[in-house]
PDB file of C-alpha atoms and ligand atoms in Angstrom:
ATOM      1  CA  MET A1112      83.754 290.775 104.482  1.00 48.00           C
ATOM      2  CA  ASN A1113      86.604 288.130 104.717  1.00 45.00           C
ATOM      3  CA  THR A1114      85.835 284.824 106.055  1.00 48.00           C
ATOM      4  CA  GLN A1115      88.116 282.851 108.009  1.00 47.00           C
ATOM      5  CA  ALA A1116      88.073 280.151 105.220  1.00 46.00           C
ATOM      6  CA  GLN A1117      89.387 283.164 102.951  1.00 50.00           C
ATOM      7  CA  ALA A1118      91.763 284.393 105.167  1.00 51.00           C
ATOM      8  CA  SER A1119      94.849 286.002 102.819  1.00 56.00           C
ATOM      9  CA  ALA A1120      98.082 285.011 102.692  1.00 78.00           C
ATOM     10  CA  GLU A1121      98.989 288.913 102.026  1.00 91.00           C
ATOM     11  CA  PRO A1122      98.920 290.656 105.602  1.00 96.00           C
ATOM     12  CA  ILE A1123      97.068 293.567 105.990  1.00 97.00           C
ATOM     13  CA  LEU A1124      98.634 295.368 108.252  1.00 98.00           C
ATOM     14  CA  ARG A1125     102.053 295.660 108.856  1.00 97.00           C
ATOM     15  CA  ALA A1126     105.004 297.176 111.057  1.00 98.00           C
ATOM     16  CA  GLN A1127     108.620 298.038 110.287  1.00 98.00           C
ATOM     17  CA  ALA A1128     111.197 299.197 113.005  1.00 98.00           C
ATOM     18  CA  LEU A1129     108.245 300.756 114.571  1.00 98.00           C
ATOM     19  CA  THR A1130     109.640 303.342 116.733  1.00 98.00           C
ATOM     20  CA  ARG A1131     108.179 306.724 118.697  1.00 98.00           C
ATOM     21  CA  VAL A1132     110.124 309.086 120.566  1.00 98.00           C
ATOM     22  CA  PHE A1133     108.240 311.573 122.822  1.00 98.00           C
ATOM     23  CA  GLY A1134     110.296 314.775 124.007  1.00 96.00           C
ATOM     24  CA  GLU A1135     113.968 315.122 123.770  1.00 95.00           C
ATOM     25  CA  GLY A1136     116.957 315.553 125.933  1.00 94.00           C
ATOM     26  CA  VAL A1137     116.087 314.546 129.334  1.00 94.00           C
ATOM     27  CA  THR A1138     112.714 314.176 128.609  1.00 95.00           C
ATOM     28  CA  ARG A1139     113.471 312.201 125.724  1.00 96.00           C
ATOM     29  CA  VAL A1140     110.850 308.670 126.237  1.00 96.00           C
ATOM     30  CA  GLU A1141     111.282 305.754 123.675  1.00 97.00           C
ATOM     31  CA  ALA A1142     107.903 304.537 124.342  1.00 98.00           C
ATOM     32  CA  CYS A1143     108.067 301.899 121.217  1.00 98.00           C
ATOM     33  CA  ALA A1144     110.840 301.018 119.727  1.00 97.00           C
ATOM     34  CA  GLY A1145     111.637 298.576 116.582  1.00 97.00           C
ATOM     35  CA  VAL A1146     108.225 296.476 116.657  1.00 98.00           C
ATOM     36  CA  ASP A1147     107.898 294.463 113.984  1.00 97.00           C
ATOM     37  CA  LEU A1148     104.921 292.704 112.621  1.00 97.00           C
ATOM     38  CA  GLU A1149     102.300 291.470 110.454  1.00 96.00           C
ATOM     39  CA  LEU A1150      98.800 290.921 111.140  1.00 96.00           C
ATOM     40  CA  ARG A1151      96.575 289.013 108.648  1.00 96.00           C
ATOM     41  CA  GLN A1152      92.717 288.815 108.095  1.00 95.00           C
ATOM     42  CA  GLY A1153      91.732 286.689 110.690  1.00 93.00           C
ATOM     43  CA  GLU A1154      94.110 286.810 112.946  1.00 95.00           C
ATOM     44  CA  LEU A1155      94.146 287.953 116.610  1.00 94.00           C
ATOM     45  CA  LEU A1156      96.829 290.279 118.296  1.00 96.00           C
ATOM     46  CA  VAL A1157      97.101 290.501 121.924  1.00 96.00           C
ATOM     47  CA  ILE A1158      99.775 293.235 123.197  1.00 97.00           C
ATOM     48  CA  LYS A1159     100.476 292.924 127.102  1.00 94.00           C
ATOM     49  CA  GLY A1160     102.560 294.658 129.277  1.00 94.00           C
ATOM     50  CA  ARG A1161     103.307 296.347 132.846  1.00 93.00           C
ATOM     51  CA  SER A1162     101.661 300.119 132.517  1.00 94.00           C
ATOM     52  CA  GLY A1163     103.738 302.393 130.920  1.00 95.00           C
ATOM     53  CA  SER A1164     105.034 299.676 128.460  1.00 96.00           C
ATOM     54  CA  GLY A1165     103.531 301.704 125.483  1.00 97.00           C
ATOM     55  CA  LYS A1166     100.990 299.458 123.950  1.00 97.00           C
ATOM     56  CA  THR A1167      98.638 302.677 123.533  1.00 97.00           C
ATOM     57  CA  THR A1168     101.445 304.034 121.573  1.00 98.00           C
ATOM     58  CA  LEU A1169     101.874 301.535 119.787  1.00 98.00           C
ATOM     59  CA  LEU A1170      98.603 300.281 119.139  1.00 98.00           C
ATOM     60  CA  ASN A1171      97.520 304.206 118.183  1.00 97.00           C
ATOM     61  CA  MET A1172     100.597 304.297 115.712  1.00 97.00           C
ATOM     62  CA  LEU A1173      98.910 301.182 113.973  1.00 98.00           C
ATOM     63  CA  ALA A1174      95.372 302.625 113.958  1.00 97.00           C
ATOM     64  CA  ALA A1175      96.795 305.749 112.113  1.00 96.00           C
ATOM     65  CA  VAL A1176      96.015 307.876 115.251  1.00 95.00           C
ATOM     66  CA  ASP A1177      99.421 308.732 115.848  1.00 96.00           C
ATOM     67  CA  ARG A1178     102.714 309.089 113.441  1.00 96.00           C
ATOM     68  CA  PRO A1179     105.468 306.828 114.204  1.00 97.00           C
ATOM     69  CA  THR A1180     109.243 308.952 114.869  1.00 97.00           C
ATOM     70  CA  GLY A1181     110.660 306.021 112.975  1.00 97.00           C
ATOM     71  CA  GLY A1182     110.161 302.826 110.537  1.00 98.00           C
ATOM     72  CA  SER A1183     106.950 302.049 108.879  1.00 97.00           C
ATOM     73  CA  VAL A1184     103.287 300.889 109.257  1.00 98.00           C
ATOM     74  CA  THR A1185     101.097 299.805 106.273  1.00 98.00           C
ATOM     75  CA  LEU A1186      97.646 299.293 106.382  1.00 97.00           C
ATOM     76  CA  GLY A1187      96.682 297.032 103.319  1.00 95.00           C
ATOM     77  CA  ASP A1188      97.901 299.473 100.559  1.00 94.00           C
ATOM     78  CA  VAL A1189      98.590 302.517 102.336  1.00 96.00           C
ATOM     79  CA  GLU A1190     101.554 303.687 104.148  1.00 97.00           C
ATOM     80  CA  LEU A1191     100.601 305.218 107.754  1.00 96.00           C
ATOM     81  CA  SER A1192     103.649 307.104 108.640  1.00 93.00           C
ATOM     82  CA  SER A1193     103.738 308.747 105.040  1.00 94.00           C
ATOM     83  CA  ALA A1194     100.544 309.162 103.946  1.00 96.00           C
ATOM     84  CA  PRO A1195      98.882 312.958 103.692  1.00 96.00           C
ATOM     85  CA  GLU A1196      96.301 313.469 106.337  1.00 95.00           C
ATOM     86  CA  GLU A1197      93.031 313.695 104.578  1.00 96.00           C
ATOM     87  CA  GLU A1198      94.268 309.673 103.445  1.00 96.00           C
ATOM     88  CA  LEU A1199      94.881 308.614 107.173  1.00 96.00           C
ATOM     89  CA  VAL A1200      90.908 310.272 107.893  1.00 95.00           C
ATOM     90  CA  ARG A1201      89.281 307.893 105.255  1.00 95.00           C
ATOM     91  CA  VAL A1202      91.792 305.016 106.621  1.00 96.00           C
ATOM     92  CA  ARG A1203      90.156 305.769 109.926  1.00 95.00           C
ATOM     93  CA  ARG A1204      86.444 306.098 109.051  1.00 94.00           C
ATOM     94  CA  ASP A1205      86.160 303.602 106.340  1.00 95.00           C
ATOM     95  CA  ARG A1206      89.223 300.848 107.377  1.00 96.00           C
ATOM     96  CA  ILE A1207      89.505 300.803 110.701  1.00 97.00           C
ATOM     97  CA  GLY A1208      87.244 300.486 114.084  1.00 97.00           C
ATOM     98  CA  PHE A1209      87.967 301.513 117.740  1.00 97.00           C
ATOM     99  CA  VAL A1210      87.236 300.234 120.997  1.00 97.00           C
ATOM    100  CA  PHE A1211      87.797 302.203 123.639  1.00 95.00           C
ATOM    101  CA  GLN A1212      88.013 302.108 127.644  1.00 94.00           C
ATOM    102  CA  GLY A1213      85.880 304.786 128.186  1.00 96.00           C
ATOM    103  CA  PHE A1214      83.610 303.554 125.633  1.00 96.00           C
ATOM    104  CA  GLY A1215      82.977 306.758 123.585  1.00 96.00           C
ATOM    105  CA  LEU A1216      80.039 307.034 123.513  1.00 98.00           C
ATOM    106  CA  ILE A1217      77.949 310.150 123.264  1.00 98.00           C
ATOM    107  CA  PRO A1218      75.488 310.507 126.477  1.00 98.00           C
ATOM    108  CA  VAL A1219      72.572 312.193 124.702  1.00 98.00           C
ATOM    109  CA  LEU A1220      72.480 310.184 121.698  1.00 98.00           C
ATOM    110  CA  SER A1221      70.319 306.612 121.811  1.00 98.00           C
ATOM    111  CA  ALA A1222      72.550 303.328 121.726  1.00 98.00           C
ATOM    112  CA  ALA A1223      71.446 303.135 118.132  1.00 98.00           C
ATOM    113  CA  GLU A1224      71.932 306.486 117.153  1.00 98.00           C
ATOM    114  CA  ASN A1225      75.874 305.990 118.154  1.00 98.00           C
ATOM    115  CA  VAL A1226      76.330 302.934 116.598  1.00 98.00           C
ATOM    116  CA  GLU A1227      74.168 305.005 113.243  1.00 98.00           C
ATOM    117  CA  LEU A1228      76.915 307.689 113.478  1.00 97.00           C
ATOM    118  CA  PRO A1229      80.046 305.994 111.902  1.00 96.00           C
ATOM    119  CA  LEU A1230      77.667 304.906 109.069  1.00 97.00           C
ATOM    120  CA  ARG A1231      76.114 308.820 108.403  1.00 96.00           C
ATOM    121  CA  LEU A1232      79.785 309.738 108.334  1.00 94.00           C
ATOM    122  CA  GLN A1233      80.163 307.493 105.360  1.00 93.00           C
ATOM    123  CA  ARG A1234      76.259 308.971 103.847  1.00 95.00           C
ATOM    124  CA  MET A1235      74.999 305.426 103.864  1.00 96.00           C
ATOM    125  CA  PRO A1236      71.570 305.809 102.920  1.00 97.00           C
ATOM    126  CA  ALA A1237      68.901 306.010 105.979  1.00 96.00           C
ATOM    127  CA  ALA A1238      66.850 302.830 105.104  1.00 96.00           C
ATOM    128  CA  GLU A1239      70.418 300.903 104.783  1.00 97.00           C
ATOM    129  CA  ARG A1240      71.871 302.417 107.897  1.00 97.00           C
ATOM    130  CA  GLU A1241      68.495 301.346 109.510  1.00 97.00           C
ATOM    131  CA  ASP A1242      69.164 297.751 108.776  1.00 97.00           C
ATOM    132  CA  ARG A1243      72.772 297.697 109.921  1.00 97.00           C
ATOM    133  CA  VAL A1244      72.029 299.188 112.970  1.00 98.00           C
ATOM    134  CA  ALA A1245      69.319 296.798 114.146  1.00 98.00           C
ATOM    135  CA  ARG A1246      71.618 293.816 112.717  1.00 98.00           C
ATOM    136  CA  LEU A1247      74.714 295.071 114.589  1.00 98.00           C
ATOM    137  CA  LEU A1248      72.911 295.676 118.273  1.00 98.00           C
ATOM    138  CA  ALA A1249      71.291 292.302 117.692  1.00 97.00           C
ATOM    139  CA  ASP A1250      74.411 290.621 117.279  1.00 96.00           C
ATOM    140  CA  VAL A1251      75.838 292.868 120.604  1.00 96.00           C
ATOM    141  CA  GLY A1252      72.463 291.245 122.534  1.00 97.00           C
ATOM    142  CA  LEU A1253      71.015 294.671 122.503  1.00 97.00           C
ATOM    143  CA  ALA A1254      68.050 294.401 120.324  1.00 97.00           C
ATOM    144  CA  GLU A1255      66.043 295.453 123.110  1.00 97.00           C
ATOM    145  CA  HIS A1256      67.906 298.069 124.344  1.00 98.00           C
ATOM    146  CA  ALA A1257      68.175 300.519 121.320  1.00 98.00           C
ATOM    147  CA  GLY A1258      66.695 303.965 122.345  1.00 98.00           C
ATOM    148  CA  GLN A1259      68.452 303.389 125.474  1.00 98.00           C
ATOM    149  CA  ARG A1260      70.898 306.395 126.432  1.00 98.00           C
ATOM    150  CA  PRO A1261      74.640 305.333 127.258  1.00 98.00           C
ATOM    151  CA  PRO A1262      73.836 306.864 130.914  1.00 97.00           C
ATOM    152  CA  GLU A1263      70.875 304.375 131.517  1.00 97.00           C
ATOM    153  CA  MET A1264      73.053 301.599 130.594  1.00 98.00           C
ATOM    154  CA  SER A1265      75.462 299.797 132.550  1.00 97.00           C
ATOM    155  CA  GLY A1266      79.303 299.087 131.806  1.00 97.00           C
ATOM    156  CA  GLY A1267      79.275 295.669 130.137  1.00 97.00           C
ATOM    157  CA  GLN A1268      76.217 297.175 128.181  1.00 98.00           C
ATOM    158  CA  GLN A1269      77.842 300.423 127.051  1.00 98.00           C
ATOM    159  CA  GLN A1270      80.823 298.817 125.668  1.00 97.00           C
ATOM    160  CA  ARG A1271      78.462 296.136 123.796  1.00 98.00           C
ATOM    161  CA  VAL A1272      77.174 299.519 121.867  1.00 98.00           C
ATOM    162  CA  GLY A1273      80.672 300.611 121.161  1.00 98.00           C
ATOM    163  CA  ILE A1274      81.665 297.344 119.878  1.00 98.00           C
ATOM    164  CA  ALA A1275      78.743 297.605 117.572  1.00 98.00           C
ATOM    165  CA  ARG A1276      79.733 301.168 116.260  1.00 98.00           C
ATOM    166  CA  ALA A1277      83.317 300.058 115.804  1.00 98.00           C
ATOM    167  CA  LEU A1278      82.008 297.037 113.585  1.00 97.00           C
ATOM    168  CA  ALA A1279      79.389 298.997 111.780  1.00 97.00           C
ATOM    169  CA  THR A1280      81.714 300.209 108.820  1.00 96.00           C
ATOM    170  CA  ASP A1281      82.130 296.693 108.749  1.00 96.00           C
ATOM    171  CA  PRO A1282      86.290 297.673 109.227  1.00 97.00           C
ATOM    172  CA  ASP A1283      89.199 296.026 107.882  1.00 96.00           C
ATOM    173  CA  VAL A1284      91.166 295.608 111.508  1.00 97.00           C
ATOM    174  CA  LEU A1285      89.811 296.193 114.912  1.00 98.00           C
ATOM    175  CA  PHE A1286      91.676 298.040 117.736  1.00 98.00           C
ATOM    176  CA  ALA A1287      90.871 298.000 121.404  1.00 97.00           C
ATOM    177  CA  ASP A1288      92.578 299.769 123.747  1.00 96.00           C
ATOM    178  CA  GLU A1289      92.282 297.666 127.426  1.00 96.00           C
ATOM    179  CA  PRO A1290      88.300 297.426 126.192  1.00 96.00           C
ATOM    180  CA  THR A1291      87.241 296.018 128.963  1.00 94.00           C
ATOM    181  CA  GLY A1292      89.484 298.176 131.744  1.00 93.00           C
ATOM    182  CA  GLN A1293      86.806 299.751 133.308  1.00 93.00           C
ATOM    183  CA  LEU A1294      84.357 296.660 133.994  1.00 94.00           C
ATOM    184  CA  ASP A1295      84.281 294.362 136.434  1.00 94.00           C
ATOM    185  CA  SER A1296      85.821 290.950 135.936  1.00 91.00           C
ATOM    186  CA  MET A1297      82.760 289.075 134.965  1.00 92.00           C
ATOM    187  CA  THR A1298      81.071 291.250 133.062  1.00 95.00           C
ATOM    188  CA  ALA A1299      84.980 291.818 131.622  1.00 93.00           C
ATOM    189  CA  ALA A1300      85.293 288.106 130.570  1.00 92.00           C
ATOM    190  CA  VAL A1301      82.016 287.865 128.755  1.00 94.00           C
ATOM    191  CA  ILE A1302      82.228 291.369 126.925  1.00 94.00           C
ATOM    192  CA  MET A1303      86.362 289.851 125.743  1.00 93.00           C
ATOM    193  CA  ASP A1304      84.477 286.906 124.887  1.00 93.00           C
ATOM    194  CA  LEU A1305      82.009 288.621 122.267  1.00 95.00           C
ATOM    195  CA  LEU A1306      84.535 290.658 121.170  1.00 94.00           C
ATOM    196  CA  VAL A1307      85.851 287.693 120.139  1.00 93.00           C
ATOM    197  CA  GLU A1308      83.312 285.988 118.526  1.00 94.00           C
ATOM    198  CA  LEU A1309      82.415 288.544 116.718  1.00 94.00           C
ATOM    199  CA  VAL A1310      86.019 289.905 114.787  1.00 93.00           C
ATOM    200  CA  ARG A1311      86.397 285.433 114.354  1.00 93.00           C
ATOM    201  CA  LYS A1312      82.576 285.407 112.477  1.00 94.00           C
ATOM    202  CA  ARG A1313      83.494 288.016 110.601  1.00 94.00           C
ATOM    203  CA  GLY A1314      87.449 286.886 109.629  1.00 93.00           C
ATOM    204  CA  MET A1315      88.320 290.460 110.527  1.00 95.00           C
ATOM    205  CA  ALA A1316      92.261 291.470 112.253  1.00 96.00           C
ATOM    206  CA  ALA A1317      92.105 292.806 115.477  1.00 97.00           C
ATOM    207  CA  VAL A1318      94.584 294.452 117.491  1.00 97.00           C
ATOM    208  CA  VAL A1319      93.255 294.208 121.750  1.00 97.00           C
ATOM    209  CA  THR A1320      95.461 295.573 124.915  1.00 96.00           C
ATOM    210  CA  THR A1321      95.002 294.305 128.358  1.00 91.00           C
ATOM    211  CA  HIS A1322      96.517 293.254 131.167  1.00 83.00           C
ATOM    212  CA  ASP A1323      93.985 290.376 130.835  1.00 79.00           C
ATOM    213  CA  PRO A1324      96.319 286.716 130.360  1.00 76.00           C
ATOM    214  CA  ALA A1325      93.172 284.849 129.375  1.00 78.00           C
ATOM    215  CA  MET A1326      92.845 286.858 126.132  1.00 80.00           C
ATOM    216  CA  ALA A1327      96.767 285.321 125.232  1.00 80.00           C
ATOM    217  CA  GLU A1328      94.938 281.956 124.935  1.00 82.00           C
ATOM    218  CA  ARG A1329      92.580 283.688 122.523  1.00 83.00           C
ATOM    219  CA  ALA A1330      95.300 285.199 120.017  1.00 91.00           C
ATOM    220  CA  SER A1331      97.008 284.367 117.443  1.00 91.00           C
ATOM    221  CA  LEU A1332     100.122 285.914 118.122  1.00 93.00           C
ATOM    222  CA  VAL A1333     100.576 287.368 121.929  1.00 95.00           C
ATOM    223  CA  LEU A1334     103.512 290.444 122.262  1.00 96.00           C
ATOM    224  CA  GLU A1335     104.694 291.339 125.391  1.00 95.00           C
ATOM    225  CA  LEU A1336     106.423 295.205 125.399  1.00 96.00           C
ATOM    226  CA  HIS A1337     108.470 296.448 128.083  1.00 97.00           C
ATOM    227  CA  ASP A1338     110.000 299.541 128.155  1.00 97.00           C
ATOM    228  CA  GLY A1339     108.415 300.082 124.391  1.00 97.00           C
ATOM    229  CA  ARG A1340     110.912 296.322 123.584  1.00 97.00           C
ATOM    230  CA  VAL A1341     109.248 293.547 122.263  1.00 97.00           C
ATOM    231  CA  VAL A1342     110.422 290.970 125.310  1.00 96.00           C
ATOM    232  CA  SER A1343     108.309 287.865 124.348  1.00 94.00           C
ATOM    233  CA  ARG A1344     106.444 287.163 121.286  1.00 92.00           C
ATOM    234  CA  HIS A1345     104.365 283.555 121.057  1.00 88.00           C
ATOM    235  CA  ALA A1346     101.819 282.421 118.964  1.00 84.00           C
ATOM    236  CA  GLY A1347      98.934 281.851 120.819  1.00 74.00           C
ATOM    237  CA  ALA A1348      96.725 279.161 121.452  1.00 65.00           C
ATOM    238  CA  ALA A1349      94.240 279.960 118.425  1.00 59.00           C
ATOM    239  CA  VAL A1350      96.371 280.464 116.078  1.00 45.00           C
ATOM    240  CA  GLY A1351      94.390 280.853 113.253  1.00 43.00           C
TER     241      GLY A1351
HETATM  242  N1  ATP B2584     102.057 312.089 124.434  1.00 72.86           N
HETATM  243  C1  ATP B2584     103.275 311.332 125.231  1.00 72.86           C
HETATM  244  N2  ATP B2584     103.498 312.427 125.415  1.00 72.86           N
HETATM  245  C2  ATP B2584     105.156 312.087 126.395  1.00 72.86           C
HETATM  246  N3  ATP B2584     105.186 310.860 126.877  1.00 72.86           N
HETATM  247  C3  ATP B2584     103.740 310.198 126.425  1.00 72.86           C
HETATM  248  C4  ATP B2584     102.876 310.539 125.304  1.00 72.86           C
HETATM  249  N4  ATP B2584     102.510 308.946 125.811  1.00 72.86           N
HETATM  250  C5  ATP B2584     102.968 308.357 126.233  1.00 72.86           C
HETATM  251  N5  ATP B2584     104.550 308.633 127.290  1.00 72.86           N
HETATM  252  C6  ATP B2584     105.152 307.865 127.468  1.00 72.86           C
HETATM  253  O1  ATP B2584     105.756 306.669 126.387  1.00 72.86           O
HETATM  254  C7  ATP B2584     105.463 305.164 127.983  1.00 72.86           C
HETATM  255  C8  ATP B2584     104.000 304.704 127.474  1.00 72.86           C
HETATM  256  O2  ATP B2584     103.099 305.008 127.597  1.00 72.86           O
HETATM  257  P1  ATP B2584     101.809 304.458 127.370  1.00 72.86           P
HETATM  258  O3  ATP B2584     100.717 304.990 127.521  1.00 72.86           O
HETATM  259  O4  ATP B2584     102.040 303.362 125.600  1.00 72.86           O
HETATM  260  O5  ATP B2584     101.626 302.703 128.343  1.00 72.86           O
HETATM  261  P2  ATP B2584     100.849 301.710 128.072  1.00 72.86           P
HETATM  262  O6  ATP B2584     101.611 300.341 128.107  1.00 72.86           O
HETATM  263  O7  ATP B2584      99.459 301.907 127.102  1.00 72.86           O
HETATM  264  O8  ATP B2584      99.802 302.250 129.731  1.00 72.86           O
HETATM  265  P3  ATP B2584      99.101 301.719 130.649  1.00 72.86           P
HETATM  266  O9  ATP B2584      98.685 300.202 130.962  1.00 72.86           O
HETATM  267  O10 ATP B2584      99.113 302.470 131.662  1.00 72.86           O
HETATM  268  O11 ATP B2584      97.750 302.461 129.550  1.00 72.86           O
HETATM  269  C9  ATP B2584     105.359 306.020 129.205  1.00 72.86           C
HETATM  270  O12 ATP B2584     106.393 306.285 129.603  1.00 72.86           O
HETATM  271  C10 ATP B2584     104.697 307.130 128.836  1.00 72.86           C
HETATM  272  O13 ATP B2584     104.678 308.255 129.930  1.00 72.86           O
HETATM  273 MG1   MG B2585      97.719 301.994 127.731  1.00 72.86          MG
END
């Protein structure tokens, strides 16, 4: 795990002319068109833009969820657009954390079991898993709620579980697609603060899509999309 002081000069994430076309002929949509970006450890990239501008499309390609139809995207030493599927599975399991707008928790599992799941997939030994889960739940302020199931928790609490789960494997890059989109504005601000604080403390790279203008102030880089193209690119207040 890098700390911010050790932030390396090599980008952890790099996209070149990244493009995604859906459909053909009259249904053809260029959802992402020629996007270039670089992100280093300790940096936060915020992607903004109106609904339909291509934020999710771009994020999914950066996170090895979807493959581009043009250009390239590299995470660490893995070229995601050409890597075999098994390699993408490994990248998603070991090097990426993902926070979902709808939390993405398993309702019949407790908060602790949800956070533990990615560690089980990595076959981490039980004792180590238990320590790790306890620390993660404490980090997100849920030490007292480990045994509760998602339906017994507030939206903000559920997203805290979602964040703890995304951080569980100590990923290189955390991705979050409108992580506060289902929360009221006060809870959203608290959750965004928590997300940014945890990412900064770990010296991780993070990519967040949002409609929230306040997020841009915490970013290292803000990209604004319109019809799949970058229409503005500026350093945030927190250049890291
Ligand atoms: N699987 C798909 N098949 C066809 N078109 C798609 C697909 N996914 C996205 N699109 C189209 O690509 C464009 C960008 O969509 P995307 O979901 O990336 O936007 P967004 O910025 O995330 O929007 P929102 O703020 O509403 O989440 C839209 O025109 C959308 O209709
Ligand atoms: Mg979206």
